[in-house]
GROMACS .gro file of N, CA, C and O in nm:
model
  520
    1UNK      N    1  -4.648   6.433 -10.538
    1UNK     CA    2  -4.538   6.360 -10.479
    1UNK      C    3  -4.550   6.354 -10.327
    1UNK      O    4  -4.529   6.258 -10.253
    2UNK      N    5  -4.598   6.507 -10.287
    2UNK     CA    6  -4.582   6.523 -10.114
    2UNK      C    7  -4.678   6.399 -10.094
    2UNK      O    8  -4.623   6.313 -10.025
    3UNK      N    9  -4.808   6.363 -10.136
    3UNK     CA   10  -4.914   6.303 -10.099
    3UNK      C   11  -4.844   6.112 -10.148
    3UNK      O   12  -4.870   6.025 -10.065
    4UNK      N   13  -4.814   6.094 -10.197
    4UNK     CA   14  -4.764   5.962 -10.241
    4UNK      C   15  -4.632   5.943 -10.107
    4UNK      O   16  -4.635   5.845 -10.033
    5UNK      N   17  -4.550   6.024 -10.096
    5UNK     CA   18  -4.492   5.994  -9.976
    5UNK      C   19  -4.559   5.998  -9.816
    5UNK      O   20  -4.502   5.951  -9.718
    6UNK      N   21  -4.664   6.052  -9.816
    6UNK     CA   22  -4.756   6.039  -9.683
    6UNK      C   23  -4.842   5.934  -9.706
    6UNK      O   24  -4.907   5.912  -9.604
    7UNK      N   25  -4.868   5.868  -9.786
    7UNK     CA   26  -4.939   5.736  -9.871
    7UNK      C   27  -4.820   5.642  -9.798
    7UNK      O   28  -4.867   5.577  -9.705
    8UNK      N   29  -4.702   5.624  -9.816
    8UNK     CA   30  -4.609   5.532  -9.815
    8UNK      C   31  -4.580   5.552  -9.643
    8UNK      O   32  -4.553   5.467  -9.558
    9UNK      N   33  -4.595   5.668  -9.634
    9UNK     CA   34  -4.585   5.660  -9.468
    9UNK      C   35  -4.671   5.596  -9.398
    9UNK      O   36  -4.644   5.506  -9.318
   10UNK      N   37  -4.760   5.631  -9.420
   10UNK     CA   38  -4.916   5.555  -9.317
   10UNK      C   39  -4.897   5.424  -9.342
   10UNK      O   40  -4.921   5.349  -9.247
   11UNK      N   41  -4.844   5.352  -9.493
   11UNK     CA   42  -4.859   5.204  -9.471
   11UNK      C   43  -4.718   5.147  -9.430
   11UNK      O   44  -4.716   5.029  -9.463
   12UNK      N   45  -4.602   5.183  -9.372
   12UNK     CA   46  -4.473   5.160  -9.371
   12UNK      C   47  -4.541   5.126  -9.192
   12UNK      O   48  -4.554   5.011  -9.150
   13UNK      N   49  -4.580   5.264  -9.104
   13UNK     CA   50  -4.578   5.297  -8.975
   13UNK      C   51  -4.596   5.163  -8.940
   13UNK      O   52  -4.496   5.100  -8.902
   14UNK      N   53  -4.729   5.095  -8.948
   14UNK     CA   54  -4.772   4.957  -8.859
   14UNK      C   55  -4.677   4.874  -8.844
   14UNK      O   56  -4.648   4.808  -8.744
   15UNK      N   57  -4.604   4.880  -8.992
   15UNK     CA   58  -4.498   4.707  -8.983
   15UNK      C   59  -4.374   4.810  -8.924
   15UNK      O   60  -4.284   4.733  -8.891
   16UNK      N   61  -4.344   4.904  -8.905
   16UNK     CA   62  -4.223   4.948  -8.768
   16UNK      C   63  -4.291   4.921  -8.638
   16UNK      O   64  -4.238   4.847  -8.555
   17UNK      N   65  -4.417   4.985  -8.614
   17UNK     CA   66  -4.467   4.959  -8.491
   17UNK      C   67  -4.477   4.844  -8.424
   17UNK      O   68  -4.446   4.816  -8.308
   18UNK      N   69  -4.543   4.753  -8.546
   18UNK     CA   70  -4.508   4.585  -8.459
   18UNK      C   71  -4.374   4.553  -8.435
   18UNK      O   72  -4.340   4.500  -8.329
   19UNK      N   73  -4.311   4.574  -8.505
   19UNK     CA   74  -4.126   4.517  -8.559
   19UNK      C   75  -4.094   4.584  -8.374
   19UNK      O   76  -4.053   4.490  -8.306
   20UNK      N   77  -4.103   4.683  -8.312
   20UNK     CA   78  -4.029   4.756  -8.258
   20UNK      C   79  -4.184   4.623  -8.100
   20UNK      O   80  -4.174   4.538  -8.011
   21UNK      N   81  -4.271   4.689  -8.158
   21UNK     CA   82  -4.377   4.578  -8.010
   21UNK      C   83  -4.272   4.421  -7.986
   21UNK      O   84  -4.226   4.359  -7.890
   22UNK      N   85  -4.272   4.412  -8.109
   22UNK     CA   86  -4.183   4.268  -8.064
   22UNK      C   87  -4.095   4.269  -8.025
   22UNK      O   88  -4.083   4.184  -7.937
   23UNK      N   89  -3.983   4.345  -8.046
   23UNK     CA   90  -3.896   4.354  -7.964
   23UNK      C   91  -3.857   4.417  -7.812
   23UNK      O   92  -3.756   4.417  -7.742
   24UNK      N   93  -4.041   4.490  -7.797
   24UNK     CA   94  -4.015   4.500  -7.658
   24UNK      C   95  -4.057   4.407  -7.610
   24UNK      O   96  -4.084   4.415  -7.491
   25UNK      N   97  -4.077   4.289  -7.674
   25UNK     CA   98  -4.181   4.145  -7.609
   25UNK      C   99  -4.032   4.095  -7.551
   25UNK      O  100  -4.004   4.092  -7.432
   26UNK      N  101  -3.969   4.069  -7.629
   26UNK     CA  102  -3.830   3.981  -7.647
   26UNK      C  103  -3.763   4.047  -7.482
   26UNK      O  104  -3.743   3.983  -7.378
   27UNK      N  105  -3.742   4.185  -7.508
   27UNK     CA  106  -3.656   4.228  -7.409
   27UNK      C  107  -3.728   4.201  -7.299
   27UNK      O  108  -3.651   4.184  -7.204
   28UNK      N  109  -3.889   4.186  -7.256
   28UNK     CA  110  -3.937   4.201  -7.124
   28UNK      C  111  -3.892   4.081  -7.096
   28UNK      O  112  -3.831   4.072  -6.990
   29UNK      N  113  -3.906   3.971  -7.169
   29UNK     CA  114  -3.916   3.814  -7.167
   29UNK      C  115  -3.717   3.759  -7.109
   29UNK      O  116  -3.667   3.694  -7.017
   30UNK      N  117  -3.675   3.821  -7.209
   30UNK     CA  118  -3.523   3.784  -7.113
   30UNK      C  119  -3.511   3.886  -6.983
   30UNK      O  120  -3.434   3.843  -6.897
   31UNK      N  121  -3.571   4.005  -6.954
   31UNK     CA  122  -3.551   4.066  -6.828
   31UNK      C  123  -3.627   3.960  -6.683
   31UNK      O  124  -3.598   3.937  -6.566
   32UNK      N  125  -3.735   3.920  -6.779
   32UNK     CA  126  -3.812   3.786  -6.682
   32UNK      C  127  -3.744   3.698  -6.626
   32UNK      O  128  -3.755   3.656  -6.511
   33UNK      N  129  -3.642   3.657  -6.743
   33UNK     CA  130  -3.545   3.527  -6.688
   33UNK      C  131  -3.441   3.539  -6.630
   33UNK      O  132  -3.394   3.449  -6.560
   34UNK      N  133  -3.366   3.696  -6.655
   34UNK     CA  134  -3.265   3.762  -6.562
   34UNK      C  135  -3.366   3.731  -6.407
   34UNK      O  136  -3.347   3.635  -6.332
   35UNK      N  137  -3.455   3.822  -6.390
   35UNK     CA  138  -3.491   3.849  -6.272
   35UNK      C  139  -3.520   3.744  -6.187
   35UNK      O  140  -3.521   3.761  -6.065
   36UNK      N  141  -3.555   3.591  -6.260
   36UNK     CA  142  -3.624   3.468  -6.218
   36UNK      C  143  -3.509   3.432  -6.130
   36UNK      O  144  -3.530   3.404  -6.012
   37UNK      N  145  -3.330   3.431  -6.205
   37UNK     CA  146  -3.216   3.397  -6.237
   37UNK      C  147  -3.189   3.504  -6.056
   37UNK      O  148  -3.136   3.455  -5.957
   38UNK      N  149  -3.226   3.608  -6.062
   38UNK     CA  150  -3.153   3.656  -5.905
   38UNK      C  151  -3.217   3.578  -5.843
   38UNK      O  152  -3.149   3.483  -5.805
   39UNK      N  153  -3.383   3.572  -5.797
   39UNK     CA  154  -3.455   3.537  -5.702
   39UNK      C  155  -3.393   3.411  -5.715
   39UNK      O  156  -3.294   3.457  -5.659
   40UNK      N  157  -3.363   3.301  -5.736
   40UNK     CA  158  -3.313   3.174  -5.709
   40UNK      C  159  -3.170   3.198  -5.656
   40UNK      O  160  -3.141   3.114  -5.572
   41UNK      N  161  -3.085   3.278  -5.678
   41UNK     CA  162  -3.009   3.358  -5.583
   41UNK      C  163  -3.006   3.390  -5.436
   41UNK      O  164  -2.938   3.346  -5.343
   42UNK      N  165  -3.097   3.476  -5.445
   42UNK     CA  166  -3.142   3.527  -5.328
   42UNK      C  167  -3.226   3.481  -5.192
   42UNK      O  168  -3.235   3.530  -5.079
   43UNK      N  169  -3.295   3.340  -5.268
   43UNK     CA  170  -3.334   3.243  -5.203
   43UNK      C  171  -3.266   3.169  -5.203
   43UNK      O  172  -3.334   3.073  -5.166
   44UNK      N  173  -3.148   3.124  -5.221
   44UNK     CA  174  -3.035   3.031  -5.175
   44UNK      C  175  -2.931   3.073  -5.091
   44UNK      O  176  -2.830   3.015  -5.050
   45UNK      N  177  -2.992   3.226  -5.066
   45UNK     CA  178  -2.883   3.277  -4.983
   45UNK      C  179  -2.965   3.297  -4.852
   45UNK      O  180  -2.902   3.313  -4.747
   46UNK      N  181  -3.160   3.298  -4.851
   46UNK     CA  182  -3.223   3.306  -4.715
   46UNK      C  183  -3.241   3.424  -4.776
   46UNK      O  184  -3.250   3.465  -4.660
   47UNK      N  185  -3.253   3.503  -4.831
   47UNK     CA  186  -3.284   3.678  -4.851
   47UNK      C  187  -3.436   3.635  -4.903
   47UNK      O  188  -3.435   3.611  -5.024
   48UNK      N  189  -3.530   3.624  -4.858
   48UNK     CA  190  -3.648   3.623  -4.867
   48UNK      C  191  -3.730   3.701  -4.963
   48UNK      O  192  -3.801   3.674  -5.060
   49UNK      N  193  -3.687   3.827  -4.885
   49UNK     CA  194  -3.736   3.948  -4.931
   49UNK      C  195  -3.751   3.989  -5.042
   49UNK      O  196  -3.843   4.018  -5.119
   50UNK      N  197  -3.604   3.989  -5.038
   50UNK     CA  198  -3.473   4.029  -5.230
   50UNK      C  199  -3.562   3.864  -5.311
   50UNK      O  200  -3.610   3.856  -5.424
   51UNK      N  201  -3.558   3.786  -5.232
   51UNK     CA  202  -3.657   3.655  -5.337
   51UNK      C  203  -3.783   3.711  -5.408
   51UNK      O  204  -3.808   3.704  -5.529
   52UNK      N  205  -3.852   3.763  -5.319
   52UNK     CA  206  -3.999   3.790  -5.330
   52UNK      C  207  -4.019   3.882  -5.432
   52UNK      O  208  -4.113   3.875  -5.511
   53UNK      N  209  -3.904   4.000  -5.433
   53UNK     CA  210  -3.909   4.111  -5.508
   53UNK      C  211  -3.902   4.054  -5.618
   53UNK      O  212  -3.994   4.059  -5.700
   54UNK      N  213  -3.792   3.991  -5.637
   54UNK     CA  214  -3.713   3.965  -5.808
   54UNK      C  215  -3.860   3.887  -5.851
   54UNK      O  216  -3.931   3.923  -5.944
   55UNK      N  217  -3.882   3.795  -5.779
   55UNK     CA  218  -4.016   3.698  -5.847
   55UNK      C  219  -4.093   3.732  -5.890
   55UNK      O  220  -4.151   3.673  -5.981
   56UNK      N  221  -4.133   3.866  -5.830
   56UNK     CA  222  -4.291   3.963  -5.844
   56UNK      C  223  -4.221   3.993  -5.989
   56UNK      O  224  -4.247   3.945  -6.100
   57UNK      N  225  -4.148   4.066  -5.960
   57UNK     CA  226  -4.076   4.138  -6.097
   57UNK      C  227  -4.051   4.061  -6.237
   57UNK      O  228  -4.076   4.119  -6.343
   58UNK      N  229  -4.005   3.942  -6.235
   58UNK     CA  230  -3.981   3.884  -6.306
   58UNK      C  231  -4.138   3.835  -6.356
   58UNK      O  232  -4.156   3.815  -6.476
   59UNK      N  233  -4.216   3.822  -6.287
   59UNK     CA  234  -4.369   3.764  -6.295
   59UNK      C  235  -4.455   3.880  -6.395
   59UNK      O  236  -4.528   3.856  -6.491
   60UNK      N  237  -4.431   3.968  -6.355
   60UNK     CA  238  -4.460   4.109  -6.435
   60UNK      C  239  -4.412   4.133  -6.541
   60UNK      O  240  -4.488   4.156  -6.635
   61UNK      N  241  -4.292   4.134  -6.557
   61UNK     CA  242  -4.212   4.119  -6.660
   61UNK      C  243  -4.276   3.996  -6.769
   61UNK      O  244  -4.350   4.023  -6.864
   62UNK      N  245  -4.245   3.902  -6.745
   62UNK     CA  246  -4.311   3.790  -6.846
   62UNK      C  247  -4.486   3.816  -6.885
   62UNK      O  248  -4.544   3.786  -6.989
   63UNK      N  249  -4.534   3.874  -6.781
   63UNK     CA  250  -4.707   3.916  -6.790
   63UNK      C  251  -4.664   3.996  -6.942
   63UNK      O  252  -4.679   3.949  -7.055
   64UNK      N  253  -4.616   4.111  -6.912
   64UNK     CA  254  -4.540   4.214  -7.045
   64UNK      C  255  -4.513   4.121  -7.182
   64UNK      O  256  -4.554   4.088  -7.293
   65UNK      N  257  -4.445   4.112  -7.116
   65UNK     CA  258  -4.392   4.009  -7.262
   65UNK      C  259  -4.461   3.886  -7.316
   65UNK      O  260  -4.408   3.810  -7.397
   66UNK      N  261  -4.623   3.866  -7.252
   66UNK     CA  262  -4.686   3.802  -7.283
   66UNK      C  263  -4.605   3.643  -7.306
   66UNK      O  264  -4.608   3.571  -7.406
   67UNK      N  265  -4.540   3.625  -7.187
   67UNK     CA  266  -4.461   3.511  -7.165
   67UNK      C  267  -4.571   3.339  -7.130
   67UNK      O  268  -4.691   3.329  -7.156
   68UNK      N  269  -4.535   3.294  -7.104
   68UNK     CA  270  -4.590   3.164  -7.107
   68UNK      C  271  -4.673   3.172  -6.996
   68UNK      O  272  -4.611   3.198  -6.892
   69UNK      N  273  -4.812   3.155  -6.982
   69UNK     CA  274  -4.909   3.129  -6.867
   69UNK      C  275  -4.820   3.042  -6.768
   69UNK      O  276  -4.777   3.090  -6.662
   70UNK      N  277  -4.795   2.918  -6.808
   70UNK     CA  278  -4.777   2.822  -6.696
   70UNK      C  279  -4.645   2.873  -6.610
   70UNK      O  280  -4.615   2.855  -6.492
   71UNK      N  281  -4.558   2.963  -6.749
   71UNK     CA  282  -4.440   3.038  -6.660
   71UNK      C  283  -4.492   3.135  -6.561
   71UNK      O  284  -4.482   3.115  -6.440
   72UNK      N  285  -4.534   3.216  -6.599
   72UNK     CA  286  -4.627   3.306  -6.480
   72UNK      C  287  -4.661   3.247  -6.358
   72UNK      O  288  -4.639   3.300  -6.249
   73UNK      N  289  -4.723   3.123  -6.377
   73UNK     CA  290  -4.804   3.086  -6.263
   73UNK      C  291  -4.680   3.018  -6.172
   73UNK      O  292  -4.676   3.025  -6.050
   74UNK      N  293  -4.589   2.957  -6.249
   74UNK     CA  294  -4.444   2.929  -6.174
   74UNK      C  295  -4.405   3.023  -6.068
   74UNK      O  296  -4.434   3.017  -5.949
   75UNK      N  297  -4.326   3.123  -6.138
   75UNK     CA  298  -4.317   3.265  -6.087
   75UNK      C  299  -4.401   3.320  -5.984
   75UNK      O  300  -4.340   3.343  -5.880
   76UNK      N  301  -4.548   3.354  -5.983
   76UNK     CA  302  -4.631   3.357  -5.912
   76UNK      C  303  -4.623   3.211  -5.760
   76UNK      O  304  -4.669   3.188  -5.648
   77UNK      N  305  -4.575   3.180  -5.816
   77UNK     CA  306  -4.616   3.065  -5.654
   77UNK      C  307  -4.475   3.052  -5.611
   77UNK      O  308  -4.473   3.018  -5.493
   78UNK      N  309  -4.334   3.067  -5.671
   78UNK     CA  310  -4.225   3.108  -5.622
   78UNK      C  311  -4.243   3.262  -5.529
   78UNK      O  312  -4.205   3.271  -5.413
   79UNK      N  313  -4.299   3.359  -5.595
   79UNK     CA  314  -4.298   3.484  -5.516
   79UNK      C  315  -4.369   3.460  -5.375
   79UNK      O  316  -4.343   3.511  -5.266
   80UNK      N  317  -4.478   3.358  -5.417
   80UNK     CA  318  -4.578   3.307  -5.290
   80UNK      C  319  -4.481   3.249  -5.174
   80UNK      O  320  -4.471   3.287  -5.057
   81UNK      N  321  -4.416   3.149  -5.239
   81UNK     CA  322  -4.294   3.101  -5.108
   81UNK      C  323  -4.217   3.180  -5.079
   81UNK      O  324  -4.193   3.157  -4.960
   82UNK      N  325  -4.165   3.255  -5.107
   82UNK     CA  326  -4.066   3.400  -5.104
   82UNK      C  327  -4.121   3.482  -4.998
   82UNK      O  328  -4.076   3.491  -4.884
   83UNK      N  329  -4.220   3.542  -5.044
   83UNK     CA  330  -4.308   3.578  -4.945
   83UNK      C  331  -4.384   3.539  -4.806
   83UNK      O  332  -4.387   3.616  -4.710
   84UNK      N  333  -4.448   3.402  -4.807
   84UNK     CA  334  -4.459   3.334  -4.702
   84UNK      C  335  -4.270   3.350  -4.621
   84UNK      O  336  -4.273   3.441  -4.538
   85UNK      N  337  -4.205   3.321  -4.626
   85UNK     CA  338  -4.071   3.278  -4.543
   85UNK      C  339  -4.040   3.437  -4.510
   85UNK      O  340  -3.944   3.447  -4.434
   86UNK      N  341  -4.098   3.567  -4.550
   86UNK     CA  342  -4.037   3.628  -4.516
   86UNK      C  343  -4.163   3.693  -4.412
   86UNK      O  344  -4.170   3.802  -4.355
   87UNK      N  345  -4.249   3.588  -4.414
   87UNK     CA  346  -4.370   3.652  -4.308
   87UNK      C  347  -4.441   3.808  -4.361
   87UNK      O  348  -4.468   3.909  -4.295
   88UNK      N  349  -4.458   3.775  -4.520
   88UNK     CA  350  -4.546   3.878  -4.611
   88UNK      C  351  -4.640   3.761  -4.613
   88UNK      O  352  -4.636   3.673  -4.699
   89UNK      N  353  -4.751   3.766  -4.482
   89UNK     CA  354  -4.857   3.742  -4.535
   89UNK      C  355  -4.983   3.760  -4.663
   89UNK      O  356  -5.060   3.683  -4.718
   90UNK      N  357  -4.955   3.892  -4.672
   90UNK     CA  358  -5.083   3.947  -4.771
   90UNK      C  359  -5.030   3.892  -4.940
   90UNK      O  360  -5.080   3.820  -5.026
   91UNK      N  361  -4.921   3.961  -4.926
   91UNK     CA  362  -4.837   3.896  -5.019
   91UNK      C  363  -4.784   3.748  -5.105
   91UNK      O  364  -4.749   3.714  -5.218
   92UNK      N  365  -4.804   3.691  -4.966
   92UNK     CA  366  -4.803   3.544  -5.019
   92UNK      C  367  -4.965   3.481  -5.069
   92UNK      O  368  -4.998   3.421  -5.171
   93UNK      N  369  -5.025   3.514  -4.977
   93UNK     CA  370  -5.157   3.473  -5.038
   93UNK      C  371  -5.205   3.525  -5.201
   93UNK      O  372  -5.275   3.461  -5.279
   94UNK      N  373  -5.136   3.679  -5.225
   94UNK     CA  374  -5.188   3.753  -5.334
   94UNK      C  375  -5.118   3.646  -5.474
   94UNK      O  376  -5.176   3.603  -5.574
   95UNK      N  377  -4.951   3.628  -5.421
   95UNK     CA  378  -4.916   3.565  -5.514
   95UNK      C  379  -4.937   3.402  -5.579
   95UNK      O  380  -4.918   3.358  -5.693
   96UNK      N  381  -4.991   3.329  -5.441
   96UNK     CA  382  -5.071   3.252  -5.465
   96UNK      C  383  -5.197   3.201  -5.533
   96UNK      O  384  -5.202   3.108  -5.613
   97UNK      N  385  -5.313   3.285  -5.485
   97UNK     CA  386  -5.447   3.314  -5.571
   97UNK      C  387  -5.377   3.358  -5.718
   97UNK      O  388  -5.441   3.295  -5.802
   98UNK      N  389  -5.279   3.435  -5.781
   98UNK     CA  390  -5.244   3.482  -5.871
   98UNK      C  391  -5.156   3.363  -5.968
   98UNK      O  392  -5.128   3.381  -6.087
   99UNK      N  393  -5.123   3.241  -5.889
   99UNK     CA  394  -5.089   3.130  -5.965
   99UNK      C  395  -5.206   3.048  -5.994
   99UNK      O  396  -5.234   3.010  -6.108
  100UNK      N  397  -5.288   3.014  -5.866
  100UNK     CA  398  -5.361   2.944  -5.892
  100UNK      C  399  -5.435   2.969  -6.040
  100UNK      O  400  -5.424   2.903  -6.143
  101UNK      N  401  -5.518   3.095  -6.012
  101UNK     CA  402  -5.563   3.161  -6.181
  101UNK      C  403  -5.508   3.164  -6.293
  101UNK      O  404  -5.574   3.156  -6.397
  102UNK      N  405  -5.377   3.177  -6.291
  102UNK     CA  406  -5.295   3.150  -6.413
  102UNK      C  407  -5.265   2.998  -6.449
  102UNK      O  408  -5.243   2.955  -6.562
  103UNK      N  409  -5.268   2.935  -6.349
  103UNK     CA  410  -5.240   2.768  -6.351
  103UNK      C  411  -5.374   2.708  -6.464
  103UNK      O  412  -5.366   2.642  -6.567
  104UNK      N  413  -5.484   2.761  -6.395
  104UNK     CA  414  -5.650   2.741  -6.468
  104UNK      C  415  -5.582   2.760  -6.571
  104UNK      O  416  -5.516   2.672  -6.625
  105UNK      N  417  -5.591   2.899  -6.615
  105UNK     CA  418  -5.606   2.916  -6.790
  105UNK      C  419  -5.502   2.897  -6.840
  105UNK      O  420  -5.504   2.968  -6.940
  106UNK      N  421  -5.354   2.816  -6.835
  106UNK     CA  422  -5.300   2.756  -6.859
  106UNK      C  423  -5.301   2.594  -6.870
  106UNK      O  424  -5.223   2.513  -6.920
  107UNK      N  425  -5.437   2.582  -6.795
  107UNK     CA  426  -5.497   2.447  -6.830
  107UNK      C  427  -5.396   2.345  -6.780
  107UNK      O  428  -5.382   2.237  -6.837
  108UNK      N  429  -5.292   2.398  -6.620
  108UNK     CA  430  -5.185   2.331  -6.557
  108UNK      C  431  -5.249   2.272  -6.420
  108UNK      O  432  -5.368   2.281  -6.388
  109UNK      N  433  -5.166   2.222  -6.360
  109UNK     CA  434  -5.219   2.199  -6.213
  109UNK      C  435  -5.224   2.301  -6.110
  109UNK      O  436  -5.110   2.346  -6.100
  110UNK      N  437  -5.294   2.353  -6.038
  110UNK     CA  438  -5.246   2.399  -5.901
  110UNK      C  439  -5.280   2.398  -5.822
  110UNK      O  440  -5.345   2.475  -5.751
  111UNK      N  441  -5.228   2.274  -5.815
  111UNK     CA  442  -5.249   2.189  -5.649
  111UNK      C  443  -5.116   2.232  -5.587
  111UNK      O  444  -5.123   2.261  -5.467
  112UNK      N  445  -4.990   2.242  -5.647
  112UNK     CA  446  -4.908   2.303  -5.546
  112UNK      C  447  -4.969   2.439  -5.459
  112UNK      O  448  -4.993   2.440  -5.338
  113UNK      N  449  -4.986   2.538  -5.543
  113UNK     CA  450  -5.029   2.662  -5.477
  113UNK      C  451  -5.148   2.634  -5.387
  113UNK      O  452  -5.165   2.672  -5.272
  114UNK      N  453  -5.236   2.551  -5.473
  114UNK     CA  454  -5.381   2.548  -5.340
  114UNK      C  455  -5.308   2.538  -5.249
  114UNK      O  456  -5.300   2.620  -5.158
  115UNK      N  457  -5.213   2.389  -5.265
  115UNK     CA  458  -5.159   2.350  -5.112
  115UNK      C  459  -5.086   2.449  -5.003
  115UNK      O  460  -5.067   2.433  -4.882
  116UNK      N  461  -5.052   2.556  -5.090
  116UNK     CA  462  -4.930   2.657  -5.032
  116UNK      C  463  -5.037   2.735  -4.960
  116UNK      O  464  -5.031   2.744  -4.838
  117UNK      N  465  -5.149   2.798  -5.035
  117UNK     CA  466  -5.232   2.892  -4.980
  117UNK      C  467  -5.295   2.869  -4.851
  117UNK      O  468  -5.284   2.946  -4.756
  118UNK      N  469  -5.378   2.733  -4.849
  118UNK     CA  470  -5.471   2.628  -4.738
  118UNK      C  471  -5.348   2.644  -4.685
  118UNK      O  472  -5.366   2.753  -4.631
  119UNK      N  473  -5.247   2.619  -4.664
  119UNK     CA  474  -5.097   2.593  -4.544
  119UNK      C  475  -5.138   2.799  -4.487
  119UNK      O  476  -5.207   2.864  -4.409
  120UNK      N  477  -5.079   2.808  -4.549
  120UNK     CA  478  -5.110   3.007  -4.536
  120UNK      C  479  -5.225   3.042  -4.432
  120UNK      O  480  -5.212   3.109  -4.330
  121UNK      N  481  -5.340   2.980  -4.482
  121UNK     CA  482  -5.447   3.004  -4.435
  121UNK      C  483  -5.478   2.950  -4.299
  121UNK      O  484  -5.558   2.987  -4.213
  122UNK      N  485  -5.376   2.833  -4.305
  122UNK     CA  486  -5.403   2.719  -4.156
  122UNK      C  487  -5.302   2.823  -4.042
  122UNK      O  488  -5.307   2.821  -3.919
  123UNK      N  489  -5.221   2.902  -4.122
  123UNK     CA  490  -5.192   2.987  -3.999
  123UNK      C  491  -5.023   2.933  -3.902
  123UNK      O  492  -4.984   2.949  -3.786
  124UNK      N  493  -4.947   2.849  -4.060
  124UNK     CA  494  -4.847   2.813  -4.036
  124UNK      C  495  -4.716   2.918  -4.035
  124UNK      O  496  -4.670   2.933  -4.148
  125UNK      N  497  -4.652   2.986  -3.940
  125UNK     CA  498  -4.603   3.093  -3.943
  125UNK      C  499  -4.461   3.050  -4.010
  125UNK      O  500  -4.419   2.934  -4.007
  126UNK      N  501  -4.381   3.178  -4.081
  126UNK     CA  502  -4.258   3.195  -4.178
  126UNK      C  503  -4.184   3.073  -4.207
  126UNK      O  504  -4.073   3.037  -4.168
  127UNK      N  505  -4.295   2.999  -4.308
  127UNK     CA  506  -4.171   2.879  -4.313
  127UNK      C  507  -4.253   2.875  -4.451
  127UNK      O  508  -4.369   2.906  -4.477
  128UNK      N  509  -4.130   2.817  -4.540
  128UNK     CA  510  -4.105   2.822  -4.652
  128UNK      C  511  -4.253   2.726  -4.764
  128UNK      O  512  -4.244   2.629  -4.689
  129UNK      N  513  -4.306   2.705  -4.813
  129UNK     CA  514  -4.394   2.606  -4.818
  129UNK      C  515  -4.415   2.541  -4.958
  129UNK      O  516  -4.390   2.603  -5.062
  130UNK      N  517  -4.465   2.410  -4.954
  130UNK     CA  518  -4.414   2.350  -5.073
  130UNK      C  519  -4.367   2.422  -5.223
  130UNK      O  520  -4.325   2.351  -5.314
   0.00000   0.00000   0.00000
């Protein structure tokens, strides 16, 4: 009996383990859209900073939750403008290159971000960019 119930255990575990993976997919994925949901906040209020953060975060968050490439790369080039306006150089460029790549294998455009980065690069100081 002991052995027929450790039989039933080993094959029960996987389908809890996924059941419970998915639902940490779910939760990262609405914490993504909470966090997307401040930074458009926070950039309507000029808080740059508080922009940049939530974006990164929210960008991470959806990475987790294995959220939509082209959303990522959104996110990613929002944190990029966030960053540029708050004169986080390193930062804006990082989040930039980090759309552009996600834009690729999302098989999207990113010509916005090129454009944001080349602006970055031309050495246009704290202003917000396409």
């Amino acid at each position: 009996m002991s052995t027929l119930l450790s039989l039933r255990s080993c094959l029960v575990l996987p389908f809890v383990l996924m059941a419970l993976g998915a639902c940490s997919m779910q939760i990262e994925l609405r914490t993504a859209a909470q966090q997307e949901q401040f930074a458009r906040e926070a950039a309507s209020h000029g808080d740059w900073a508080q922009a940049m953060r939530n974006y990164a975060a929210a960008a991470d968050n959806a990475k987790l939750g294995h959220g939509d490439l082209a959303w990522q790369a959104r996110l990613h080039h929002e944190a990029g403008r966030a960053a540029s306006a708050a004169c986080r150089y390193d930062a804006a460029a990082f989040h930039f290159r980090q759309a552009i790549a996600l834009a690729k294998q999302a098989r999207t455009s990113s010509a916005p971000s090129d454009k944001a980065l080349a602006s970055l690069q031309a050495g246009k100081p704290c202003a917000v960019p396409p």
